[in-house]
mmCIF file of N, CA and C and ligand atoms in Angstrom:
data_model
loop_
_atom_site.group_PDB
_atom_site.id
_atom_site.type_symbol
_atom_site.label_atom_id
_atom_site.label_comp_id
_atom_site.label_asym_id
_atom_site.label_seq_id
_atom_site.Cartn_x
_atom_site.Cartn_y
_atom_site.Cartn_z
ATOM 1 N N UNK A 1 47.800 105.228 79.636
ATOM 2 C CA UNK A 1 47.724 105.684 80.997
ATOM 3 C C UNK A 1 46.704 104.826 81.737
ATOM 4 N N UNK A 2 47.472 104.576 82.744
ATOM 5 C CA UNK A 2 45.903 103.547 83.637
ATOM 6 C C UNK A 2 45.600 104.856 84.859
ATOM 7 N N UNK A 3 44.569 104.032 85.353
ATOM 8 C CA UNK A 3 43.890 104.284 86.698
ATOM 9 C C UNK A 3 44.523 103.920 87.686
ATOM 10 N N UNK A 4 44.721 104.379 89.108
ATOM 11 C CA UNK A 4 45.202 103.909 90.169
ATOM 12 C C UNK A 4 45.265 104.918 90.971
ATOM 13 N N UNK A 5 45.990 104.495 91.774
ATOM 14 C CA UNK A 5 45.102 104.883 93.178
ATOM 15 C C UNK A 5 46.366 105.693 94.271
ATOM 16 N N UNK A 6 45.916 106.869 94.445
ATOM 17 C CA UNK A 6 47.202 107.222 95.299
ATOM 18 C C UNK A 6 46.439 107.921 96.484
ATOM 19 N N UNK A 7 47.754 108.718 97.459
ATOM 20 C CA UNK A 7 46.918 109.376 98.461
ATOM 21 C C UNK A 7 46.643 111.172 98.076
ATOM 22 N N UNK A 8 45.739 111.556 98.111
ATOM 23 C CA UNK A 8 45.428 112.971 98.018
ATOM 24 C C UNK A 8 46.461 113.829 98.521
ATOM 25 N N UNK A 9 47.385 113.329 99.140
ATOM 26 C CA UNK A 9 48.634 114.352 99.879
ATOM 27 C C UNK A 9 47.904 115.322 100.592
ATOM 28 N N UNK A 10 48.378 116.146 101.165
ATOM 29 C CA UNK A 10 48.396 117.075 102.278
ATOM 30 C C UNK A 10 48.990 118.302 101.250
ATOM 31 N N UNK A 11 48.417 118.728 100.659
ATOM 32 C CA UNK A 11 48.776 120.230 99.639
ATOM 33 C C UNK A 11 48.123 121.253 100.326
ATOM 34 N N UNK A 12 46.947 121.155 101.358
ATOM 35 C CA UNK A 12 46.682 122.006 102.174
ATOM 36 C C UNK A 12 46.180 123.218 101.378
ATOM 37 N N UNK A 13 45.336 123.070 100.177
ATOM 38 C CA UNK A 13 44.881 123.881 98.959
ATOM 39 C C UNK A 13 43.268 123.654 98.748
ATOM 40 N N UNK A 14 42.670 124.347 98.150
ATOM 41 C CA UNK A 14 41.368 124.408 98.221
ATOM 42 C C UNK A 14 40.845 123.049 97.290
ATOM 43 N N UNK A 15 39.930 122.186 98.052
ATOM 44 C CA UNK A 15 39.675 120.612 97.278
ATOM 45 C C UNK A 15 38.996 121.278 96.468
ATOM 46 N N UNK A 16 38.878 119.974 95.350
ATOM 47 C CA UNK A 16 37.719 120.859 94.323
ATOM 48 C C UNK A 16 36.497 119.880 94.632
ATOM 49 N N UNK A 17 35.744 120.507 93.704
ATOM 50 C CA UNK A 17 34.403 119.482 94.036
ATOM 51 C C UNK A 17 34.350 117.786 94.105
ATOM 52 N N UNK A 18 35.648 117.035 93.975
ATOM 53 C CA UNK A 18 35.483 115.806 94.016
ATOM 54 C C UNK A 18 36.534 115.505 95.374
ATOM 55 N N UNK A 19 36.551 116.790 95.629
ATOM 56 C CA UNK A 19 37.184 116.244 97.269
ATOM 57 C C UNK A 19 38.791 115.888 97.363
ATOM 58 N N UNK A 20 39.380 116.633 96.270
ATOM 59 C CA UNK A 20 40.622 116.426 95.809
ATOM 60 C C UNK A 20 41.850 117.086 96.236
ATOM 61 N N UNK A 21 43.009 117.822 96.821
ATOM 62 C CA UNK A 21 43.512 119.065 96.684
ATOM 63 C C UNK A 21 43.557 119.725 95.240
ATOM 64 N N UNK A 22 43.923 120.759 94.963
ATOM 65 C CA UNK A 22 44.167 121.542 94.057
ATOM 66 C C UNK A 22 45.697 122.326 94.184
ATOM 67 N N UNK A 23 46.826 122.006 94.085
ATOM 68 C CA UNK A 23 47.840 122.696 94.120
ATOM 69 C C UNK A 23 47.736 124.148 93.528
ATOM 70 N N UNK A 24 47.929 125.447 94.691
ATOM 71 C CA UNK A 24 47.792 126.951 94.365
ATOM 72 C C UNK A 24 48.674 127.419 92.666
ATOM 73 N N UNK A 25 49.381 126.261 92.666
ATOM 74 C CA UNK A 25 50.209 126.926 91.300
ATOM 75 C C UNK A 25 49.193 126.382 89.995
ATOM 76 N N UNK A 26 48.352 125.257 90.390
ATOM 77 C CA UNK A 26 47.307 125.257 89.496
ATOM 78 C C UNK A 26 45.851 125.752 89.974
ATOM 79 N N UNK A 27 45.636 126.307 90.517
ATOM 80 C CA UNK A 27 44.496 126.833 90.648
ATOM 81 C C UNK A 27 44.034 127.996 90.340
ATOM 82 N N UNK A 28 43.250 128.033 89.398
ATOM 83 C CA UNK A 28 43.116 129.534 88.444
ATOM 84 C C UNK A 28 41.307 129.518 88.284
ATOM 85 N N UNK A 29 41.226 130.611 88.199
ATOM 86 C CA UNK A 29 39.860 131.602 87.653
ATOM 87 C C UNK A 29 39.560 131.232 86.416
ATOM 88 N N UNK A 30 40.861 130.720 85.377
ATOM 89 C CA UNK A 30 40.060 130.309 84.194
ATOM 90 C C UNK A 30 39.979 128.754 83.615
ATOM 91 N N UNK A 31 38.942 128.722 82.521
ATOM 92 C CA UNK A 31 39.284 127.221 82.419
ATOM 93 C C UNK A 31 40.680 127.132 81.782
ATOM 94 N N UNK A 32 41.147 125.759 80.956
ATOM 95 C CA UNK A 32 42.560 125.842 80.111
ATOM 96 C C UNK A 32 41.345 125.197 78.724
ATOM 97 N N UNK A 33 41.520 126.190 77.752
ATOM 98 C CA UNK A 33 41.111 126.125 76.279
ATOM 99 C C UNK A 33 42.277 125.234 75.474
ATOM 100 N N UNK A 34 41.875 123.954 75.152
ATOM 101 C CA UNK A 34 42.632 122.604 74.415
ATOM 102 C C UNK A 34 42.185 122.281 73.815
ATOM 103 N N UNK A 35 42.441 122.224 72.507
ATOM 104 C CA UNK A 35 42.156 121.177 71.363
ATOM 105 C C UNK A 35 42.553 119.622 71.629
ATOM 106 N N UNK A 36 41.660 118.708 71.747
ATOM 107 C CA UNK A 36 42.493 117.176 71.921
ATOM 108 C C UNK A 36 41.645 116.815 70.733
ATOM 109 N N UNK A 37 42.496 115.028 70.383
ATOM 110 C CA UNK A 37 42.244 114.255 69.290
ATOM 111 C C UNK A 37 40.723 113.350 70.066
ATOM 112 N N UNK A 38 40.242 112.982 69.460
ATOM 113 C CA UNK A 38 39.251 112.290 69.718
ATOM 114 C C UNK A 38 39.852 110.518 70.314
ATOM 115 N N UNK A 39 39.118 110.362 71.773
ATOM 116 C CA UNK A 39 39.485 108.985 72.101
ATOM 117 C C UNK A 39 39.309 109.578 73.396
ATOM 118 N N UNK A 40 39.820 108.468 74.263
ATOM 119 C CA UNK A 40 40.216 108.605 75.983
ATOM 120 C C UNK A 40 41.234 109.982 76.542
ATOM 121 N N UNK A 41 40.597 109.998 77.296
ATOM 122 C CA UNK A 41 41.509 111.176 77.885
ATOM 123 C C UNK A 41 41.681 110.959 79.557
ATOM 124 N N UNK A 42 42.648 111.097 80.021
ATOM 125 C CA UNK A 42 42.728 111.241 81.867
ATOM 126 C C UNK A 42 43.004 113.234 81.997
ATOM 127 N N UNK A 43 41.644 113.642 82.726
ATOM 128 C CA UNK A 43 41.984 114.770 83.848
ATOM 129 C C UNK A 43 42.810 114.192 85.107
ATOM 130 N N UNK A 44 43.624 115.040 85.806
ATOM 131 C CA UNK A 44 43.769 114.839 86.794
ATOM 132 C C UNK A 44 43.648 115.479 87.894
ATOM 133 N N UNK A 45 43.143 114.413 88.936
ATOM 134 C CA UNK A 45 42.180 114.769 90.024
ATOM 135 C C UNK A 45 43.084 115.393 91.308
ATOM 136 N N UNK A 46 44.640 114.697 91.374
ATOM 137 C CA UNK A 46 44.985 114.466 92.403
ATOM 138 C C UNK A 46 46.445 115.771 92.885
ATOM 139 N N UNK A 47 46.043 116.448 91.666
ATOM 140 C CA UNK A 47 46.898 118.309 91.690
ATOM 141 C C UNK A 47 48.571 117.737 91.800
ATOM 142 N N UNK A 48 48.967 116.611 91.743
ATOM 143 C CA UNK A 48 50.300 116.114 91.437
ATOM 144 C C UNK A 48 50.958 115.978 90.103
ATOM 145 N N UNK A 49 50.041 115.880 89.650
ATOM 146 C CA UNK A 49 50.628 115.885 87.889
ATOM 147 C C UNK A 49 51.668 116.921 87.453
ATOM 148 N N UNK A 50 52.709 116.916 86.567
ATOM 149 C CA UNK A 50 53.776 117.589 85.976
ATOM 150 C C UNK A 50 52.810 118.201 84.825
ATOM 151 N N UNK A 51 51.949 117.906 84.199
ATOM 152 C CA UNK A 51 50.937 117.923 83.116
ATOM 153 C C UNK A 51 49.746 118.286 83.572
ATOM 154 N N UNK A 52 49.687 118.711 84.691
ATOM 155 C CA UNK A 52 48.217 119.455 84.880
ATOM 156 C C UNK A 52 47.403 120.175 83.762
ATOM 157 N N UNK A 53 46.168 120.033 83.792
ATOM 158 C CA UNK A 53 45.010 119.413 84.132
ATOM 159 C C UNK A 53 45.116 117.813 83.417
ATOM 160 N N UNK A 54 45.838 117.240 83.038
ATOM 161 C CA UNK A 54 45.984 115.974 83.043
ATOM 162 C C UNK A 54 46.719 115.187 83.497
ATOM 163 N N UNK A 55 46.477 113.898 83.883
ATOM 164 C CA UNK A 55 46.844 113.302 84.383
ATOM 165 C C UNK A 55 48.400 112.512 83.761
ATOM 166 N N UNK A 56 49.135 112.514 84.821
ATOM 167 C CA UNK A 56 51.040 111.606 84.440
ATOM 168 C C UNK A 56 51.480 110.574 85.262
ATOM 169 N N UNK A 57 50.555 109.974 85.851
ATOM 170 C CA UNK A 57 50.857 109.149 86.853
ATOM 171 C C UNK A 57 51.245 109.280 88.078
ATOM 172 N N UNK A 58 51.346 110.466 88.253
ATOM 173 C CA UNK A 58 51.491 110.473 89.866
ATOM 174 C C UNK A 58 50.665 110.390 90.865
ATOM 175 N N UNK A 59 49.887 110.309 90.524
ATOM 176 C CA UNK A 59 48.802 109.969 91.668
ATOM 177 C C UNK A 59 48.843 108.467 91.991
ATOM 178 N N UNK A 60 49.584 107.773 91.469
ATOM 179 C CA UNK A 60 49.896 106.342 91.948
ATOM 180 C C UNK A 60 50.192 106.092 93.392
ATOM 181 N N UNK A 61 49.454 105.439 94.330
ATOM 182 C CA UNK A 61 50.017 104.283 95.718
ATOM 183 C C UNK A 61 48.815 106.545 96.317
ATOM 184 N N UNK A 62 48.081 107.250 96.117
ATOM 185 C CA UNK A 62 47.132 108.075 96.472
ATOM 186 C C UNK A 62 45.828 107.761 96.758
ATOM 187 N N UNK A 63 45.506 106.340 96.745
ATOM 188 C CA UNK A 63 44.271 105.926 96.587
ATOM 189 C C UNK A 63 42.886 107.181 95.685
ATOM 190 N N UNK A 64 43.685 108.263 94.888
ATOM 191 C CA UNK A 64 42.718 108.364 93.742
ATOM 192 C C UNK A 64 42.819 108.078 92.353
ATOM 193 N N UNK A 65 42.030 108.285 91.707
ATOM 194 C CA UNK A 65 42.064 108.139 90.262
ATOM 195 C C UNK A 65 41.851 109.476 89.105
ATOM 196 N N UNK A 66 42.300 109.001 87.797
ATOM 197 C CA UNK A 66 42.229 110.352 86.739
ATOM 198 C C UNK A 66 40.496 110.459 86.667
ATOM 199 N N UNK A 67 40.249 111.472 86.350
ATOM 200 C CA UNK A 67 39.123 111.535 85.810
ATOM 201 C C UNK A 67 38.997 111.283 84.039
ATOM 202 N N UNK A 68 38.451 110.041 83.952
ATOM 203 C CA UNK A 68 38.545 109.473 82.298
ATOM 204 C C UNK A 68 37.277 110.069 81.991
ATOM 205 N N UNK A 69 37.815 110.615 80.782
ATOM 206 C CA UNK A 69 36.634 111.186 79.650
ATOM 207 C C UNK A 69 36.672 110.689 78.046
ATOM 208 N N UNK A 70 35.588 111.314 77.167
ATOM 209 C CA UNK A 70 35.724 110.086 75.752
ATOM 210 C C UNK A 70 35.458 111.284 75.399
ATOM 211 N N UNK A 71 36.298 112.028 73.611
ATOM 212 C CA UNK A 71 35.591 112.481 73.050
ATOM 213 C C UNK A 71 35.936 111.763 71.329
ATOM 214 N N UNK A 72 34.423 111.990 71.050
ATOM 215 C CA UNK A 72 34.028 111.620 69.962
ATOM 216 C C UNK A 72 34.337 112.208 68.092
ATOM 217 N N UNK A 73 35.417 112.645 68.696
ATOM 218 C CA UNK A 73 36.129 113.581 67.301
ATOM 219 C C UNK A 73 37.205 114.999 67.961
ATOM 220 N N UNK A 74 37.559 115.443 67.226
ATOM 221 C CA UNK A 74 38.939 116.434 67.632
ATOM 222 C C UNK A 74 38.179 117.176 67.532
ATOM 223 N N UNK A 75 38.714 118.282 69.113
ATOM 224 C CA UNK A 75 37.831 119.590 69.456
ATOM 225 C C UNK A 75 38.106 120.311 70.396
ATOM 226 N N UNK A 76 38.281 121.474 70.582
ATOM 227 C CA UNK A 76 38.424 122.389 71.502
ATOM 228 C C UNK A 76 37.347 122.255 73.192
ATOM 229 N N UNK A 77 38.394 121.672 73.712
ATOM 230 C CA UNK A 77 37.402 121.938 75.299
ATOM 231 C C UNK A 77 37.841 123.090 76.138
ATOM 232 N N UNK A 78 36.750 123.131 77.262
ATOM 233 C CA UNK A 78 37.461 123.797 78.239
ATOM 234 C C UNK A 78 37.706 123.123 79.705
ATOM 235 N N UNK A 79 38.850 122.984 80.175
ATOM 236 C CA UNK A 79 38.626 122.397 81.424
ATOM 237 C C UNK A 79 38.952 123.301 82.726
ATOM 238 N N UNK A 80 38.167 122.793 83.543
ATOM 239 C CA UNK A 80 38.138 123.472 84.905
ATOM 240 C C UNK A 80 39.347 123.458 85.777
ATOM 241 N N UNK A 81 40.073 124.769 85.900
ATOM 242 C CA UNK A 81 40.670 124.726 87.071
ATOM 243 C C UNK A 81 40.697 125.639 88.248
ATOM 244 N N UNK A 82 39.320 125.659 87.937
ATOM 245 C CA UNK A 82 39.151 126.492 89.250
ATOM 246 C C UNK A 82 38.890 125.209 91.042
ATOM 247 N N UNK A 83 38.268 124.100 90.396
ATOM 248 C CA UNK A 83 38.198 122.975 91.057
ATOM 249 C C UNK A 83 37.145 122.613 91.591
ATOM 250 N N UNK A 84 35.824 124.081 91.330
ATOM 251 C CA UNK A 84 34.355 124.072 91.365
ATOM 252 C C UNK A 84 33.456 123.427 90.206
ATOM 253 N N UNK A 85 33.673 123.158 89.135
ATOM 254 C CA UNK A 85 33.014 122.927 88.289
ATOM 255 C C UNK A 85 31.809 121.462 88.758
ATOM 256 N N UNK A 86 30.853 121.971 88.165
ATOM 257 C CA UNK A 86 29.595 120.624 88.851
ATOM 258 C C UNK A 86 29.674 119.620 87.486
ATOM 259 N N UNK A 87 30.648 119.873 86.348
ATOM 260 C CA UNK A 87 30.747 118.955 85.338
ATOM 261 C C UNK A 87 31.872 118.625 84.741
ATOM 262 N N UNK A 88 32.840 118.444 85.665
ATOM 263 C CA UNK A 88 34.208 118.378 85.673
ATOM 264 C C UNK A 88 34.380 117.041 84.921
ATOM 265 N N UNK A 89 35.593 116.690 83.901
ATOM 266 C CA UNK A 89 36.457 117.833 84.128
ATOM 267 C C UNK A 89 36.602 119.035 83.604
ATOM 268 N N UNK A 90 35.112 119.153 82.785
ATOM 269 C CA UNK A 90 34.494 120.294 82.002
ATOM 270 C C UNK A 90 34.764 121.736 82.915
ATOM 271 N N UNK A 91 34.957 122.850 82.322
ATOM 272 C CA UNK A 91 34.547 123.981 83.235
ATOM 273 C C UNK A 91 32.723 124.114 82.876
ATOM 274 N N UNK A 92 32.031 124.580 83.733
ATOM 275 C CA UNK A 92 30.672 124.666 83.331
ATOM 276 C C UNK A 92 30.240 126.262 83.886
ATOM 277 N N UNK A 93 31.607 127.052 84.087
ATOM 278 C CA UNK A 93 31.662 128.770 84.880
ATOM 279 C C UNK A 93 31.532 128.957 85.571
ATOM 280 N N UNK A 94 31.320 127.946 86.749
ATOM 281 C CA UNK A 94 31.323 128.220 88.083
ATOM 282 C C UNK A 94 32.529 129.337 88.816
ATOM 283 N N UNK A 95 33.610 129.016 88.117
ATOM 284 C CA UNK A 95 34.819 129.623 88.367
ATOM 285 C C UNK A 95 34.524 131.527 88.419
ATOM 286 N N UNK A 96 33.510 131.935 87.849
ATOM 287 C CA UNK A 96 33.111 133.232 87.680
ATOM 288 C C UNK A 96 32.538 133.437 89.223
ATOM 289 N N UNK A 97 31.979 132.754 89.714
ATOM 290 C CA UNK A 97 31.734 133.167 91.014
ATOM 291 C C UNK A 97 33.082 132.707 92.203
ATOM 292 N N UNK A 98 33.664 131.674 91.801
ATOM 293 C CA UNK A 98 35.059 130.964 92.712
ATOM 294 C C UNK A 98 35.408 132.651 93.524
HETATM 295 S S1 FES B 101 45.225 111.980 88.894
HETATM 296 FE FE1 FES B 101 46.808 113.408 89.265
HETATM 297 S S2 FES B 101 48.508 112.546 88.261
HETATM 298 FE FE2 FES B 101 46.916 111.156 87.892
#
């Protein structure tokens, strides 16, 4: 998966903290609890993805990008979709007050 760059669209949905939309059919109170393999990973920023909270390329010709993360062995995360998180694409519970 690469990086690139599309337009934020007009989803007219609550941005999250990186100034993003958030499509209402993904926007939830909780994080999403995932086990991934250890290596690169793309969140995605740009609420277009078929694969939400990760990124599928659609955010291409959006001028944004995935949010790339590294983890260092296979492990259960949590990621934010509430779209508040201050350590995204981590949830960090902000979503308890959302
Ligand atoms: S950032 Fe949303 S599909 Fe890539």
């Amino acid at each position: 998966m690469k990086d690139g760059t599309q337009s934020s669209g007009s989803l007219g949905n609550p941005p999250t903290k990186h100034g993003t939309p958030m499509p209402e059919t993904h926007f939830t109170k909780s994080p999403l609890a995932v086990e991934l393999e250890a290596g690169t990973h793309y969140a995605c920023t740009c609420g277009k993805s078929a694969k939400f909270p990760f990124c599928d390329g659609s955010h291409k010709g959006s001028g944004l990008a995935p949010k790339k993360f590294e983890l260092d062995e296979k492990k259960t995360v949590y990621l934010c979709r509430c779209g508040k998180s201050g350590n995204a694409p981590f949830c960090d519970g902000t979503h308890k007050a959302a």
